[in-house]
XYZ file of C-alpha atoms in Angstrom:
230
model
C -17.209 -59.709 4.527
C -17.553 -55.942 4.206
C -14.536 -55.349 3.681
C -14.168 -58.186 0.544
C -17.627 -56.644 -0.678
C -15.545 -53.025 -0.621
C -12.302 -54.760 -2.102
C -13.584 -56.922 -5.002
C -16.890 -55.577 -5.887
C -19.376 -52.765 -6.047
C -17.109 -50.415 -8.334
C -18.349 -51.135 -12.481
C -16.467 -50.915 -15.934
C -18.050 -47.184 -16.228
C -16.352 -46.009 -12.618
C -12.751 -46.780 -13.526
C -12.959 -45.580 -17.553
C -14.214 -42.238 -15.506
C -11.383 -42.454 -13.223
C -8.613 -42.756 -15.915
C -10.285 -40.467 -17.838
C -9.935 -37.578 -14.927
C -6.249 -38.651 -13.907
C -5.403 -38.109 -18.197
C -7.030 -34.582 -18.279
C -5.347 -33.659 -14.770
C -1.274 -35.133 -15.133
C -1.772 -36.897 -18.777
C -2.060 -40.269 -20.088
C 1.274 -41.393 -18.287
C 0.208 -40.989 -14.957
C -2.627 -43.494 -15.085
C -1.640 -46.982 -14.066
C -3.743 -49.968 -12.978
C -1.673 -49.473 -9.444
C -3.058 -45.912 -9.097
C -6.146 -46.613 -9.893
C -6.860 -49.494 -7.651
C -4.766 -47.480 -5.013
C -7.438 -44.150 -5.378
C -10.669 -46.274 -5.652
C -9.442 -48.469 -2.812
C -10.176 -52.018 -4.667
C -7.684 -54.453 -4.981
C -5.866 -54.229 -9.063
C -7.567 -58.016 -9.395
C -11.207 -56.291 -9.403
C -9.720 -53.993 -11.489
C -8.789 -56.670 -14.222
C -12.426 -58.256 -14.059
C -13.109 -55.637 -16.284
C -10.176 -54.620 -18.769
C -7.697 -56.946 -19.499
C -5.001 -54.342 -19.553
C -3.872 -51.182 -18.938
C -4.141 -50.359 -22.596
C -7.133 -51.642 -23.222
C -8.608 -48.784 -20.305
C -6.912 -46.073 -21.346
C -8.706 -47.129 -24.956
C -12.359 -46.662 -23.108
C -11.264 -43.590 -21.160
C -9.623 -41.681 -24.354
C -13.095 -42.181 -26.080
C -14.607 -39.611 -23.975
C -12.460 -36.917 -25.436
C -14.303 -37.408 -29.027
C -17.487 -35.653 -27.076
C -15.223 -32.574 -28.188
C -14.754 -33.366 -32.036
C -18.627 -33.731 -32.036
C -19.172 -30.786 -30.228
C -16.803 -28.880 -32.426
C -18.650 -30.537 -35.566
C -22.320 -29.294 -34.045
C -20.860 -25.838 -33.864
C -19.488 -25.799 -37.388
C -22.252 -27.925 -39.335
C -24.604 -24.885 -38.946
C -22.309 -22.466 -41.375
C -22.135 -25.036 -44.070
C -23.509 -24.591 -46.800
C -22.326 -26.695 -49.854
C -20.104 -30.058 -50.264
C -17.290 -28.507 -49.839
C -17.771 -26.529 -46.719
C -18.555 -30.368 -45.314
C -15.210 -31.617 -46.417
C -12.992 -28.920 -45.493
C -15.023 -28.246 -42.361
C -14.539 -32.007 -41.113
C -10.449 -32.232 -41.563
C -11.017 -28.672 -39.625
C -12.579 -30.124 -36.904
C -10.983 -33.328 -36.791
C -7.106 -31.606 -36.879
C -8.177 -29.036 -34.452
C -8.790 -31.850 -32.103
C -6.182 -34.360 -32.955
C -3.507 -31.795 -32.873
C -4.762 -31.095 -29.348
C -4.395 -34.372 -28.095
C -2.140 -36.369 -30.670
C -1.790 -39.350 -28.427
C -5.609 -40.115 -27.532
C -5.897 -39.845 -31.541
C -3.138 -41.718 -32.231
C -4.735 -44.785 -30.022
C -8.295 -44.247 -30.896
C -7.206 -44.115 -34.744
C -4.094 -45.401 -35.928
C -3.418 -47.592 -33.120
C -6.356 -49.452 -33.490
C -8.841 -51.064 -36.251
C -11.914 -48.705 -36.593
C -14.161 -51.645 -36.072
C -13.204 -51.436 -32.526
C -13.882 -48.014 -32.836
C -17.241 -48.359 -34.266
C -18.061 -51.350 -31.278
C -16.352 -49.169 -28.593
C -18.141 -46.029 -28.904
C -21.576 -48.069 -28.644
C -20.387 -49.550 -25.739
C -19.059 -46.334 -24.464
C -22.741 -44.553 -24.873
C -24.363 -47.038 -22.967
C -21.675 -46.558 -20.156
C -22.348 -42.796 -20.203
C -25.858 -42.210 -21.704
C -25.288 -38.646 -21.039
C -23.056 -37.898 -23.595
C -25.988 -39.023 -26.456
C -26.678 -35.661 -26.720
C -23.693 -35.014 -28.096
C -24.287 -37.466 -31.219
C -23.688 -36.221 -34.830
C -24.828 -37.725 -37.736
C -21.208 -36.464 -39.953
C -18.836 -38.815 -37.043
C -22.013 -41.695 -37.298
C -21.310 -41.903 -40.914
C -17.354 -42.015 -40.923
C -17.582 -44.764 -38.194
C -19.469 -47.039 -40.932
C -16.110 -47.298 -43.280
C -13.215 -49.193 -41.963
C -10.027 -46.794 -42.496
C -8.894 -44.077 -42.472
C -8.938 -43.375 -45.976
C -11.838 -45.101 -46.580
C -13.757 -42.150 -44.420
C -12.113 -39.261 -46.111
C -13.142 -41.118 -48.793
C -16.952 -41.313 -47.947
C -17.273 -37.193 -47.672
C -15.482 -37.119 -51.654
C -18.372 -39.374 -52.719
C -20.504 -36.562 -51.348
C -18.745 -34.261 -53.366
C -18.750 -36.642 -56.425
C -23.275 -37.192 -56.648
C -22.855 -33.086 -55.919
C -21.078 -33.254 -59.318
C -18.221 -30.859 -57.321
C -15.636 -33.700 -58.603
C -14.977 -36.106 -60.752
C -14.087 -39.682 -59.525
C -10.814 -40.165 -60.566
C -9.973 -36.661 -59.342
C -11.460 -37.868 -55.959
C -9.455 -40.442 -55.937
C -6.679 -38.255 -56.221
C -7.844 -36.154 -53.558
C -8.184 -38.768 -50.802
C -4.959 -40.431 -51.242
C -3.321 -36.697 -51.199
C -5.390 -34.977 -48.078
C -5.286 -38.363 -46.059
C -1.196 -38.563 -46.840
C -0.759 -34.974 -45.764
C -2.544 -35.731 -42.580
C -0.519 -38.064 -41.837
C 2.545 -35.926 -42.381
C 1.647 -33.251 -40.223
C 0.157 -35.402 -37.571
C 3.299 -36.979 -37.242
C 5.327 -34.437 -36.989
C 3.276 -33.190 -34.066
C 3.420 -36.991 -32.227
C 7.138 -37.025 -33.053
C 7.819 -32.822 -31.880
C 4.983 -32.206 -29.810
C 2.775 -28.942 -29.870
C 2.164 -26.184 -27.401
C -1.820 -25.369 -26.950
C -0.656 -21.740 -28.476
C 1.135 -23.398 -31.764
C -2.517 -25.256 -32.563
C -4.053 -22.817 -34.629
C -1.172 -21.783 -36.761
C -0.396 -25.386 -37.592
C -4.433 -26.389 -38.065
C -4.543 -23.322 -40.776
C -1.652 -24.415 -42.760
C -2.876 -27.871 -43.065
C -6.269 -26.296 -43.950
C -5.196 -24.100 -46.725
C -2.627 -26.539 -47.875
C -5.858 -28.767 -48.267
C -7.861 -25.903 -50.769
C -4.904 -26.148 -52.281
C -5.622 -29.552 -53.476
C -9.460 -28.996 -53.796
C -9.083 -26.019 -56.233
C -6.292 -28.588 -58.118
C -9.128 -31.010 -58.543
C -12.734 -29.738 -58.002
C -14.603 -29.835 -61.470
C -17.016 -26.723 -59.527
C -16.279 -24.692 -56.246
C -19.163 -22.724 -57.009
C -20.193 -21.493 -53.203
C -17.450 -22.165 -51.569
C -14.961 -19.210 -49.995
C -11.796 -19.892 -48.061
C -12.267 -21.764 -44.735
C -13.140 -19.311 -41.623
C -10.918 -20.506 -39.229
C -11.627 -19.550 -35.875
């Protein structure tokens, strides 16, 4: 009976996303498998799928936990801001510094799936791991409320649009060109990979190739000096 209680039970949804999560940061996302796990936490892989009805859908929960370093990287930025535009450019910093870092947990957290699974997930996730509440920021809180991608580059222009920093239509403009370039350069780092050394050079040619485009169609960048990139 002990030994069924050891097999089958007594392990919960937070134990294995915490598990996965250490075998990604110590061999990668490849090396987790619902074998290994079951094999290093000594359960059986049926207790295993009580909780996550596959592989993918585990390595989902246990990539969320490496967004506690976009917010971290957004608390240490948000306190040089100063105007609308210092939020904007700041953001795609933070977000490219981290998604060029780790392209594939990005590419499943963001592209792979809907962001209202995001949205539902990361609740989820905070109750799993309370501890990491203290990392909350209200600038990723407010891009998890719109449903695309676009939509939540799209959210920080409107920021920039009541600041009277740009018109609409040259928002419009804006998103659909900084969101598209993104995507170029984030693909090109899925498709050719990146060494850790590489990340900075590439993060401050997307970021300047982004002022590029705000000084195209910002009606006032009054405030607002080139991007410190650390």
């Amino acid at each position: 009976m002990k030994r069924n209680e050891k097999y089958f039970k007594g392990l919960t949804r937070r134990d294995y996303i915490a598990k996965a999560n250490e075998i990604i940061h110590r061999e990668g996302i490849s090396a987790v498998t619902i074998r290994r796990i079951a094999k290093e936490m000594e359960c059986s892989t049926a207790s295993l799928y009580r909780y996550f009805d596959s592989r993918d859908e585990l390595l989902y929960y246990a990539e969320l936990g490496e967004l506690n370093y976009y917010i971290q990287r957004l608390n240490a930025a948000e306190k040089h801001w100063k105007n609308v535009w210092d939020i904007y450019v700041g953001v795609w910093y933070c977000y490219s510094m981290e998604a060029f870092r780790k392209p594939e947990a990005y590419n499943l957290l963001f592209f792979e799936n809907n962001n209202n699974k995001l949205r539902v997930s990361i609740r989820e996730y905070y109750k799993m791991f309370p501890e990491n509440l203290m990392l909350s920021n209200r600038v990723f809180h407010e891009m998890l409320q719109t449903g695309d991608f676009m939509g939540r580059d799209f959210e920080m222009c409107r920021k920039c649009i009541r600041s009277n920093a740009i018109g609409y239509d040259n928002a419009v403009s804006l998103n659909r060109m900084v969101c598209l370039l993104f995507k170029g350069y984030f693909k090109t780092v899925c498709d050719d990979g990146i060494e850790e050394k590489d990340v900075n050079g590439r993060v401050r040619l997307f970021i300047r190739d982004i002022e590029k485009l705000v000084r195209m169609f910002a009606k006032d960048l009054k405030g607002y000096k080139e991007y410190q990139i650390q």
